[in-house]
Coordinates of N, CA and C in Angstrom, one line a residue:
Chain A
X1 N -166.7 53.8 75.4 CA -166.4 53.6 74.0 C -165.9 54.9 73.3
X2 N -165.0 54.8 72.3 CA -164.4 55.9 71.6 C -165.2 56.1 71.0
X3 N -165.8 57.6 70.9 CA -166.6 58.2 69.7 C -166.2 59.2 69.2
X4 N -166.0 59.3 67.7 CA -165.6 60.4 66.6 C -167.2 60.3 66.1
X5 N -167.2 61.9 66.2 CA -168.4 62.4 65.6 C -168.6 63.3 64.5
X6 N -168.9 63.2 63.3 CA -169.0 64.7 62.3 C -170.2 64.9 61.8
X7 N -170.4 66.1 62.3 CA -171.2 66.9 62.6 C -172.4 67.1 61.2
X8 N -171.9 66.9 60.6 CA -173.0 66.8 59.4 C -173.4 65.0 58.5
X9 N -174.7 64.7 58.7 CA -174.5 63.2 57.7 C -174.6 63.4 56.4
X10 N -175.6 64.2 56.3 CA -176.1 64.9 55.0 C -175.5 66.0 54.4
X11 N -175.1 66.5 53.5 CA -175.1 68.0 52.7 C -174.9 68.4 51.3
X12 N -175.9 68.8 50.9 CA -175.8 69.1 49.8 C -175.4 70.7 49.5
X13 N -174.6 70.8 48.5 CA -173.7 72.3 48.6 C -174.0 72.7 47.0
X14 N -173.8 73.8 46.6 CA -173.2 74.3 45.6 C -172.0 74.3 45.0
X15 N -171.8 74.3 43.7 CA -170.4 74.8 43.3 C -170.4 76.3 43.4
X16 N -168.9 75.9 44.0 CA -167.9 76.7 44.2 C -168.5 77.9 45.7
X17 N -169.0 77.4 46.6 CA -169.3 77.5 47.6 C -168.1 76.6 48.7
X18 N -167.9 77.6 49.9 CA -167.0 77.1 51.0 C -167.4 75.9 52.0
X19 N -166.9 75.1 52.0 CA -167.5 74.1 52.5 C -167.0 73.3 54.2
X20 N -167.5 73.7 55.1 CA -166.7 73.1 55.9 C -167.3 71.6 56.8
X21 N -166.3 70.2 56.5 CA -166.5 69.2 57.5 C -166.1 69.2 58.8
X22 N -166.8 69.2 59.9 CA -166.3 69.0 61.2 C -166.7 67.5 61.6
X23 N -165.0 67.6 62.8 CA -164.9 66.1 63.6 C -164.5 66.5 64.9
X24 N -165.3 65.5 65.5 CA -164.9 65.5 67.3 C -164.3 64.4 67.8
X25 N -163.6 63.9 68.5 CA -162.6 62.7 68.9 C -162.8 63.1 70.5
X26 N -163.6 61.8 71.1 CA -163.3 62.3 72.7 C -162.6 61.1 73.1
X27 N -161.3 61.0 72.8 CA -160.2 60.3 73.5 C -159.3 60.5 73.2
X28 N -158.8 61.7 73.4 CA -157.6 62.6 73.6 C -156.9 62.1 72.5
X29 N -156.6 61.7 71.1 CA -156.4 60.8 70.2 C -155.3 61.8 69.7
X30 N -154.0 61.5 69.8 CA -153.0 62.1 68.8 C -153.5 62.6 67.4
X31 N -153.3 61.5 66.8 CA -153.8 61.6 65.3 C -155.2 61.3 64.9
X32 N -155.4 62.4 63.7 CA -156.8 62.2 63.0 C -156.1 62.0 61.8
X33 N -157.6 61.6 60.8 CA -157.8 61.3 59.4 C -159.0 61.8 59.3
X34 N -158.7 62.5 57.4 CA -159.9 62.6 56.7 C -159.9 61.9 55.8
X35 N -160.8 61.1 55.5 CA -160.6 59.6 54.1 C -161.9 60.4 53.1
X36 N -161.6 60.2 51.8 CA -162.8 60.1 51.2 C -162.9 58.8 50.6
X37 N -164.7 58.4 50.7 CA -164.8 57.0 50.2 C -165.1 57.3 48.6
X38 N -165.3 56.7 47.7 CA -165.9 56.0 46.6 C -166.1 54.7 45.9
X39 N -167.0 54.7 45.4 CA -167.6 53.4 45.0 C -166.3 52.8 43.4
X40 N -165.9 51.3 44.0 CA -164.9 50.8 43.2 C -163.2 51.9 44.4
X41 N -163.5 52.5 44.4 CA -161.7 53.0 44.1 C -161.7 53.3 45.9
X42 N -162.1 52.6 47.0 CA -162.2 52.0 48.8 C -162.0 53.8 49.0
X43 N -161.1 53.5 50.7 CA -161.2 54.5 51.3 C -159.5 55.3 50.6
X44 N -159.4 57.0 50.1 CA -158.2 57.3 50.1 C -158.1 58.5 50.8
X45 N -156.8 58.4 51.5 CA -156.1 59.4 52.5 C -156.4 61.1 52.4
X46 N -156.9 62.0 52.5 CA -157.1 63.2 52.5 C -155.8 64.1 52.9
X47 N -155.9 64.0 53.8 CA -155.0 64.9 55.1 C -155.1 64.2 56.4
X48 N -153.9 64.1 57.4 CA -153.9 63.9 58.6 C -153.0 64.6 59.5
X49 N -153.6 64.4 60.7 CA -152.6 65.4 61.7 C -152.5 64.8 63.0
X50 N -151.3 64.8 63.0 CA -150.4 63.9 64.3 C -150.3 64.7 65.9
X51 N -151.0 66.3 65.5 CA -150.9 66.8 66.6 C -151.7 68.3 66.1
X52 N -152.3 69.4 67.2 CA -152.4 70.3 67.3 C -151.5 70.9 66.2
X53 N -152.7 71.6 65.4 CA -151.7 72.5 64.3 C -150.5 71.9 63.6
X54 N -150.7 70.7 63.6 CA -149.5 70.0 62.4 C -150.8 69.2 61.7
X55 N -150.4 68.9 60.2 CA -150.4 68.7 59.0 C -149.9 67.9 57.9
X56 N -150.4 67.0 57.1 CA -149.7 66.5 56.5 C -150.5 65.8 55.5
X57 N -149.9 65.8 54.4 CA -151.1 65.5 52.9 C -151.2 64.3 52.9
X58 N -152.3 63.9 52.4 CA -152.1 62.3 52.4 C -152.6 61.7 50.7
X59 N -152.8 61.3 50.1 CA -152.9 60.6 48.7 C -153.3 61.7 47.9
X60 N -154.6 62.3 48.0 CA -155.9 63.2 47.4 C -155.6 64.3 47.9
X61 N -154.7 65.1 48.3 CA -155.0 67.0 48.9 C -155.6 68.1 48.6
X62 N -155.4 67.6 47.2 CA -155.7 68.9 46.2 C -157.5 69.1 46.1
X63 N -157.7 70.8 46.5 CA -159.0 71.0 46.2 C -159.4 71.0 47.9
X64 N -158.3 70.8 48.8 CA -159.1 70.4 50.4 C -158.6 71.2 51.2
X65 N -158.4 71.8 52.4 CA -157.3 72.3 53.3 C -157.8 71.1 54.6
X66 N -156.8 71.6 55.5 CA -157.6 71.1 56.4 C -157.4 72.5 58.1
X67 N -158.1 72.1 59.1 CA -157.4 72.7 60.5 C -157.8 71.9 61.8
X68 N -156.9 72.0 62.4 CA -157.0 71.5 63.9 C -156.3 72.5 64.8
X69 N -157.2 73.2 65.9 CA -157.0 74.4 66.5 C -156.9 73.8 67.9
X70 N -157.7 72.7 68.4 CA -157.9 72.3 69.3 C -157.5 70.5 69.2
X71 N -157.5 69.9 69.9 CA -156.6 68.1 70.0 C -157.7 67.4 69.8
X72 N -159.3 67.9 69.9 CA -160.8 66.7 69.7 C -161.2 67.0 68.3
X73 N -160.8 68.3 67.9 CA -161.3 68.5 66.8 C -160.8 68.8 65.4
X74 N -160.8 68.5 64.0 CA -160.2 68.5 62.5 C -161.2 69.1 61.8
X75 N -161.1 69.5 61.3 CA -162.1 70.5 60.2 C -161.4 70.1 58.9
X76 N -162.6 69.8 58.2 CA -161.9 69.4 56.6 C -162.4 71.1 56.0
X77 N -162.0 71.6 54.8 CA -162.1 72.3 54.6 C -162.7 72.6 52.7
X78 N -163.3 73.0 52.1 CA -163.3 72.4 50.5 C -163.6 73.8 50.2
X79 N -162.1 74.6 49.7 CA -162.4 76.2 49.5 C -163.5 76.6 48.2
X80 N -163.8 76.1 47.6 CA -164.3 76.1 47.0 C -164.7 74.8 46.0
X81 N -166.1 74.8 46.1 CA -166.6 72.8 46.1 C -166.9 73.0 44.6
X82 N -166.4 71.8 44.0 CA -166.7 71.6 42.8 C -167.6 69.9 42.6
X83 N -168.5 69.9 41.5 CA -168.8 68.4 41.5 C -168.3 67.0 41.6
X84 N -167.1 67.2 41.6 CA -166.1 65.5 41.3 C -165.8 65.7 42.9
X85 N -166.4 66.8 43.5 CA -166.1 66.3 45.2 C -167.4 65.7 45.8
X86 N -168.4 65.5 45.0 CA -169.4 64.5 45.6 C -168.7 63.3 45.6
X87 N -169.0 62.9 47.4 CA -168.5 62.1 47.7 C -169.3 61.6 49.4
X88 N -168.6 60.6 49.7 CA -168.8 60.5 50.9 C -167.0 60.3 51.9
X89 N -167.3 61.1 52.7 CA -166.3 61.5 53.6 C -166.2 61.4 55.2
X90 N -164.9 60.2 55.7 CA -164.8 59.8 56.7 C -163.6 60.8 57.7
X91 N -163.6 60.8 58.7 CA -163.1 61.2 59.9 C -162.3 60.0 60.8
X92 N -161.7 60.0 61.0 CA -161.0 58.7 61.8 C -160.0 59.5 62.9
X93 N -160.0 58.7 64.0 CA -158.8 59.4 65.0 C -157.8 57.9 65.7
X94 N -156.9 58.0 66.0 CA -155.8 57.1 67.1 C -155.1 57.5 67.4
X95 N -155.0 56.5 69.0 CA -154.2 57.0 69.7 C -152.0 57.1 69.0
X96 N -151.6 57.7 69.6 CA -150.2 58.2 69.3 C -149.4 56.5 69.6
X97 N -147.8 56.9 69.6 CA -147.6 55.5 69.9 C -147.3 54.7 68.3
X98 N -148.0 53.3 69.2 CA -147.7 51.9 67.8 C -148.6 52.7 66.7
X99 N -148.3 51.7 65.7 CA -149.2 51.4 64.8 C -150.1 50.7 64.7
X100 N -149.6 50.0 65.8 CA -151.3 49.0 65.9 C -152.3 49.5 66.5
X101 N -152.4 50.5 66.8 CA -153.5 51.5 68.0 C -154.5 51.5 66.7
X102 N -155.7 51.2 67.6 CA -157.0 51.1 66.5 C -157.2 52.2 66.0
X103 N -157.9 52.5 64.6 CA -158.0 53.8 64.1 C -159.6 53.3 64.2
X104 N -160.5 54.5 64.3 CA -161.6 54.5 65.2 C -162.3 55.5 63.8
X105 N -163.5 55.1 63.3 CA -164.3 56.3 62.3 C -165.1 56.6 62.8
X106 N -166.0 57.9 62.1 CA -166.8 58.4 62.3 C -168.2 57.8 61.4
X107 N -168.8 58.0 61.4 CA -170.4 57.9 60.6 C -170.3 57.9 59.3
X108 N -169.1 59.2 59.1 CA -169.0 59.2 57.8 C -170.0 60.9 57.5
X109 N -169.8 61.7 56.3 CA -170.7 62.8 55.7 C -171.0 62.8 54.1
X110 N -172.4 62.4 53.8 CA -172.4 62.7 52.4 C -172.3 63.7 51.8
X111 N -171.6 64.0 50.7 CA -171.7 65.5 50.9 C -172.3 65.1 49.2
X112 N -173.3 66.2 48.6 CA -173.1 66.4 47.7 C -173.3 67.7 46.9
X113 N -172.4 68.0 45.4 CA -172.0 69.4 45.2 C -173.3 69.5 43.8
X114 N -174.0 70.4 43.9 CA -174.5 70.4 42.2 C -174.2 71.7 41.9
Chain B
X1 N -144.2 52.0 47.3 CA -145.5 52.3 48.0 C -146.0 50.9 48.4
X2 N -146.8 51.1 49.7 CA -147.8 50.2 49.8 C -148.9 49.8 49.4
X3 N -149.4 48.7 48.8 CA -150.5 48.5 48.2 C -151.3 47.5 48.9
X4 N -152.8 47.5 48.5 CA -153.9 46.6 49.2 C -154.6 45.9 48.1
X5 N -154.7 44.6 47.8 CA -155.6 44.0 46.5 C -156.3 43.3 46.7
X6 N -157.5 43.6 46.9 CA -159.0 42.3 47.3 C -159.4 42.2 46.0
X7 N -159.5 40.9 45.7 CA -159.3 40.4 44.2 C -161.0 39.9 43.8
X8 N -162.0 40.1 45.7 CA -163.2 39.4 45.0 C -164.0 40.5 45.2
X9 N -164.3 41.4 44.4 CA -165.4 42.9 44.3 C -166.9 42.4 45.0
X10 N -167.5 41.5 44.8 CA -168.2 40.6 45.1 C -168.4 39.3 46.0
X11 N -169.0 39.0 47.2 CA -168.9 37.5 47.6 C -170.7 37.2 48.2
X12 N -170.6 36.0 48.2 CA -171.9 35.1 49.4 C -171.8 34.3 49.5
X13 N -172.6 33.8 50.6 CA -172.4 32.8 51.6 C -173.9 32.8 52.1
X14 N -174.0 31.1 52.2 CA -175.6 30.7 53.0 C -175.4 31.1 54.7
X15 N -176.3 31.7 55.3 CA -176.2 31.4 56.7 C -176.0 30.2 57.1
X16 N -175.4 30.7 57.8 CA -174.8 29.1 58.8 C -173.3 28.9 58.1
X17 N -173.0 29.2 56.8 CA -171.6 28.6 56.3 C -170.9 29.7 56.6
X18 N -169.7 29.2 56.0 CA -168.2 29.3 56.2 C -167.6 30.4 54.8
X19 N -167.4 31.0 54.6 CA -166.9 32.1 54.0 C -165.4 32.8 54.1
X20 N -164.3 32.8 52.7 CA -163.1 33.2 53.0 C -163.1 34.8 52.2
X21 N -162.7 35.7 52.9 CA -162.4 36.6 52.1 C -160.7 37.2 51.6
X22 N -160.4 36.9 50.7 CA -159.0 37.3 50.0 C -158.3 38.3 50.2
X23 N -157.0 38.7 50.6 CA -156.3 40.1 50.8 C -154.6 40.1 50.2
X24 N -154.5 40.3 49.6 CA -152.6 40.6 49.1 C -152.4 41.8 49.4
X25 N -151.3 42.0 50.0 CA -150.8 43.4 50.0 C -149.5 43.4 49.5
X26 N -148.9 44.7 49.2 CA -147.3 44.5 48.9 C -146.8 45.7 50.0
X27 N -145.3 45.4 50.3 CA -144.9 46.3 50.9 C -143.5 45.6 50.8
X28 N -142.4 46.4 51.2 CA -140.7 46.2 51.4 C -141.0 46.1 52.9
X29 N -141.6 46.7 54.1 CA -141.0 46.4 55.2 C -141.3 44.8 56.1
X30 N -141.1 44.7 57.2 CA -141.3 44.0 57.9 C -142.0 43.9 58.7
X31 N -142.1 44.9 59.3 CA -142.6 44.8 61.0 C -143.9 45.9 60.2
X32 N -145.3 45.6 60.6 CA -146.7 46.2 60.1 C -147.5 45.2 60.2
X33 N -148.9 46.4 60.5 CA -150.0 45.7 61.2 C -151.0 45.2 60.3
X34 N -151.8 44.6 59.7 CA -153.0 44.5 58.9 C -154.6 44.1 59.8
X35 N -155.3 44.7 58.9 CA -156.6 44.7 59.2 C -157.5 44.4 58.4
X36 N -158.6 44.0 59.2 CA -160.3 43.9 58.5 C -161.3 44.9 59.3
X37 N -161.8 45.6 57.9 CA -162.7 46.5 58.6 C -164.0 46.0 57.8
X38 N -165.1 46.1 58.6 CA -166.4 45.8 58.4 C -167.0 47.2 58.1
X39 N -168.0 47.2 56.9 CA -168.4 48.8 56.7 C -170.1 48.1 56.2
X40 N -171.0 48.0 57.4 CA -172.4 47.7 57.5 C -173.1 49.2 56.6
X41 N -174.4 48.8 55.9 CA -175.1 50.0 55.4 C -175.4 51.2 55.9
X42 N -175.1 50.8 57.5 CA -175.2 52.5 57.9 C -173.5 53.0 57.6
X43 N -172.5 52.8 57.3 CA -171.5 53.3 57.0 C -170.5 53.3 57.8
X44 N -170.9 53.0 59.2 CA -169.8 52.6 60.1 C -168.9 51.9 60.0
X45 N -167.1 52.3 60.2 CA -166.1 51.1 59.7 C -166.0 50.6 61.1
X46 N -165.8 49.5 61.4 CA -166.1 48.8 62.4 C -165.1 47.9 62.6
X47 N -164.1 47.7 63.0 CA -162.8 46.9 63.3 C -163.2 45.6 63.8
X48 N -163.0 44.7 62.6 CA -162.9 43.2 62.7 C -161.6 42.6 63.3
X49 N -161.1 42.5 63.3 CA -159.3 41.8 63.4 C -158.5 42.6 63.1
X50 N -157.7 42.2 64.0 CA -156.0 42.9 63.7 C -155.1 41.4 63.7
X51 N -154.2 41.7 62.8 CA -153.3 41.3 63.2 C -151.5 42.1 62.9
X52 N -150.7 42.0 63.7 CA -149.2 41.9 63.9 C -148.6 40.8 63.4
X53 N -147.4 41.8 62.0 CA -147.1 40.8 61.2 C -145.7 40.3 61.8
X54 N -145.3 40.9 63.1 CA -144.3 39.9 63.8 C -145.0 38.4 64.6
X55 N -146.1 38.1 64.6 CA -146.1 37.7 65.5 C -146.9 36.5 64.2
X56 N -146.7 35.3 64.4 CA -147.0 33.9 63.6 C -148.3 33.5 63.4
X57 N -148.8 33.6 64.8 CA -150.2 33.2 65.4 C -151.2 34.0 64.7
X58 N -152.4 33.3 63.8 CA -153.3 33.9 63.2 C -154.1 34.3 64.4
X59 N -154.9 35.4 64.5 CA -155.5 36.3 65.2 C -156.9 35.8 64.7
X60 N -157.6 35.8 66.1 CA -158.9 35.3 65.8 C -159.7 35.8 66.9
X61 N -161.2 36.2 66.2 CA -161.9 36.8 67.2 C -163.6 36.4 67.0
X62 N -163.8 35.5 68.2 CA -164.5 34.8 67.9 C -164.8 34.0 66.6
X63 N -166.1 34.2 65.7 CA -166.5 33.6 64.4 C -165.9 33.8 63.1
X64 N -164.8 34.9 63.3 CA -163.6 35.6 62.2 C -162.5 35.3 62.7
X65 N -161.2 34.9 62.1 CA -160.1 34.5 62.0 C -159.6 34.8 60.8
X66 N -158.4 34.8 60.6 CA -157.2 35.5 59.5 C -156.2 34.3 59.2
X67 N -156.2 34.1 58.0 CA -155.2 33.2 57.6 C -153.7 34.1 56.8
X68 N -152.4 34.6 58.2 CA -151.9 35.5 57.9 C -150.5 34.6 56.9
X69 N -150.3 34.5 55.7 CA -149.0 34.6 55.2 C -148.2 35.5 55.0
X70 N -147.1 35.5 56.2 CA -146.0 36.8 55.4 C -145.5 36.2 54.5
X71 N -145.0 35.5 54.0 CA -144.2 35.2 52.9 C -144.4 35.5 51.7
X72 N -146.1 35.4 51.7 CA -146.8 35.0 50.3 C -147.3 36.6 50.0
X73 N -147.4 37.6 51.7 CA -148.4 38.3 51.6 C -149.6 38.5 51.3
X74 N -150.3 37.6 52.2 CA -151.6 37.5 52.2 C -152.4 37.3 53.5
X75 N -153.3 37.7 53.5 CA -153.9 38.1 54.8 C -156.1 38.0 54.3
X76 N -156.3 36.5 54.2 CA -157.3 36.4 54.3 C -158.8 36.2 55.5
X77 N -159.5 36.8 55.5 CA -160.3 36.5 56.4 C -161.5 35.3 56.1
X78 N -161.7 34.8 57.2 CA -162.5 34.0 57.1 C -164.0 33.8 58.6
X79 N -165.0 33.5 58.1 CA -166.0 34.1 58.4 C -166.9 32.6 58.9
X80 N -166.8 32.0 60.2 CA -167.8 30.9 60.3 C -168.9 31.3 60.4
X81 N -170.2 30.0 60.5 CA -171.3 30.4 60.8 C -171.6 31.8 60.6
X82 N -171.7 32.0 58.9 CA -172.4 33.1 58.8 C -173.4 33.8 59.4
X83 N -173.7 35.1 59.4 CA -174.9 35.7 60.1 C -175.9 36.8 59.1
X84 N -176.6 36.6 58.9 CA -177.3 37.8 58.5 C -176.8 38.9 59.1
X85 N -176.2 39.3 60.0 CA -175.8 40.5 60.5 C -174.0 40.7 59.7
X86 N -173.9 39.9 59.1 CA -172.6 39.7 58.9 C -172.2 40.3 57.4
X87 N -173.3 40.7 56.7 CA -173.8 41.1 55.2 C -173.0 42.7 55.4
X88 N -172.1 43.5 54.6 CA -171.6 44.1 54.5 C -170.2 44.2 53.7
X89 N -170.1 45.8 53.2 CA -168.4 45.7 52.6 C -167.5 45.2 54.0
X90 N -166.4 44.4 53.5 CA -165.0 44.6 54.4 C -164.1 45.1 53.5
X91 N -163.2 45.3 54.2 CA -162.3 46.3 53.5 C -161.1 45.5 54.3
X92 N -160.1 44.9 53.5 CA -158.7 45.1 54.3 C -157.6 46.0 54.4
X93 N -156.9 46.0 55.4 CA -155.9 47.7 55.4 C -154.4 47.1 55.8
X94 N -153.6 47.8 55.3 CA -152.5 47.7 55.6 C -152.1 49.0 56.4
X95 N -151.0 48.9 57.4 CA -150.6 50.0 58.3 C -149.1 49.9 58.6
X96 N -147.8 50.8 58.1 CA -146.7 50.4 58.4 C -146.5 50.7 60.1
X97 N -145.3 50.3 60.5 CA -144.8 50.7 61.9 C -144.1 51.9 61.7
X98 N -144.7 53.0 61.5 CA -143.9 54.5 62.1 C -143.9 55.1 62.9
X99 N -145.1 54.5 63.5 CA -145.0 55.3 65.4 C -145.6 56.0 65.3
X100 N -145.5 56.9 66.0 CA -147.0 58.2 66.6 C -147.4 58.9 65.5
X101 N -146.5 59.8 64.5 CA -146.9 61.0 63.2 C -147.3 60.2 62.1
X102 N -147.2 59.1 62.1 CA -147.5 58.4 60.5 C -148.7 57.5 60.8
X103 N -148.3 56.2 60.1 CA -149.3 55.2 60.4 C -150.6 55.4 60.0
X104 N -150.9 55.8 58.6 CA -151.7 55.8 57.9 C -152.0 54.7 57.3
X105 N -153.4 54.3 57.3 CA -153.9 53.0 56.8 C -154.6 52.9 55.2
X106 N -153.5 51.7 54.9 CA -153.5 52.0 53.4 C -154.7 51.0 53.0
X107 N -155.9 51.5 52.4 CA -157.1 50.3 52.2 C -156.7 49.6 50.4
X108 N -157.6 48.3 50.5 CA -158.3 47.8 49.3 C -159.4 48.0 49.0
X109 N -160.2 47.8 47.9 CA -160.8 48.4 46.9 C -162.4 48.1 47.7
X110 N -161.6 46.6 49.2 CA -162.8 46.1 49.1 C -164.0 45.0 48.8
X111 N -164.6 44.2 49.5 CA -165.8 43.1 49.0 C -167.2 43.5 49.7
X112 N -167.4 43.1 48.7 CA -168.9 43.2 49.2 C -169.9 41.6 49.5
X113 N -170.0 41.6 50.9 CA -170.4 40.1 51.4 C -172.0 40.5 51.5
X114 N -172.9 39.6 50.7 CA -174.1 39.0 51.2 C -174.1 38.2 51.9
X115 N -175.2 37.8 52.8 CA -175.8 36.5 53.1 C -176.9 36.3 53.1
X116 N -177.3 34.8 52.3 CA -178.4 34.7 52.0 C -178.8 33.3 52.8
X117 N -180.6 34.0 53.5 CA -181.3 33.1 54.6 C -181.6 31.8 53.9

């Protein structure tokens, strides 16, 4: 079975503290996603990366970075966390190719900022 | 842009029955995939159905089935013999055909299914 893992379920942070989300993909998965969820407004696009050290914003960017140094792993990044980023935050990876290739999540990370 | 509109915030269903859940999307292209994702209380999204909007034939997997209109754009799911295990948000997604760098999956807002014993 595909498993995408991140590494924290829980976290509670401070404002304006560095924040970092990690993800693992063990199926050699071209592309990743970072989604954040919210209650009423579903899952919206973060950042995604089609490859090693490529990049690309997706709906919400602002306030996030991201890095992938290695092809299993995406690091969300929150340079400094403020409260309107409590949230809960997803990880997703698929394979390259169609578009019908399953996009596969993680657990998911609650994060919250006080 | 592409959009996703689940029109019922809320739904239920007796065990044992039959259950539809609603999906409109808009888009200009043609060739794109849609989906139902299941998202149970532990948080996991959990891939219900696919379906390929070239292809006529509603997609059905096991006790879930898709009643796909392209025309109308709609893409409803439907849910036999409810389950208590079956109680969770779904979520429907739209996904264009761009091939390997894109193909980001555009969600709706979202239902939230009970079922009651």
């Amino acid at each position: 079975d595909v498993k995408v893992t991140q590494s924290s379920r829980y976290l509670v942070k401070r404002t304006g503290e560095k924040v970092f989300l990690e993800c693992v993909q063990d199926m050699d998965h071209e592309n990743m996603f970072w989604y954040r969820q919210d209650p009423g407004l579903g899952l919206r696009l973060i950042y995604f990366s089609y490859d090693v050290k490529m990049k690309e914003k997706g709906d919400i960017p602002e306030g996030y970075s991201v890095s992938r140094e290695k092809k299993e792993r995406f690091s969300l990044i929150l340079e400094s966390a403020s409260t309107n980023q409590t949230s809960m935050y997803l990880c997703a990876s698929s394979d390259g190719g169609t578009s019908g290739n399953t996009i596969y999540f993680g657990e998911g990370s609650w994060l919250t900022v006080v | 842009a592409q959009t996703v509109t689940q029109s019922q915030p809320e739904m239920s269903v007796q065990e044992a029955e039959t259950v539809t859940l609603s999906c409109t999307y808009d888009t200009s292209e043609s060739d794109y995939y849609l989906f139902w994702y299941k998202q149970p209380p532990s948080r996991q999204m959990i891939l219900v159905i696919r379906q390929e909007a070239y292809k006529q034939q509603n997609a059905t997997e096991n006790r879930f089935s898709v009643n796909f209109q392209k025309a109308a754009k709609s893409f409803s799911l439907k849910i036999s013999d409810s389950q208590l295990g079956d109680a969770a948000m779904y979520f429907c997604a739209y996904r264009g055909n761009y091939g390997g760098s894109q193909g980001n999956l555009i969600f709706g807002k979202g239902t939230k299914l009970s079922v009651k014993p």
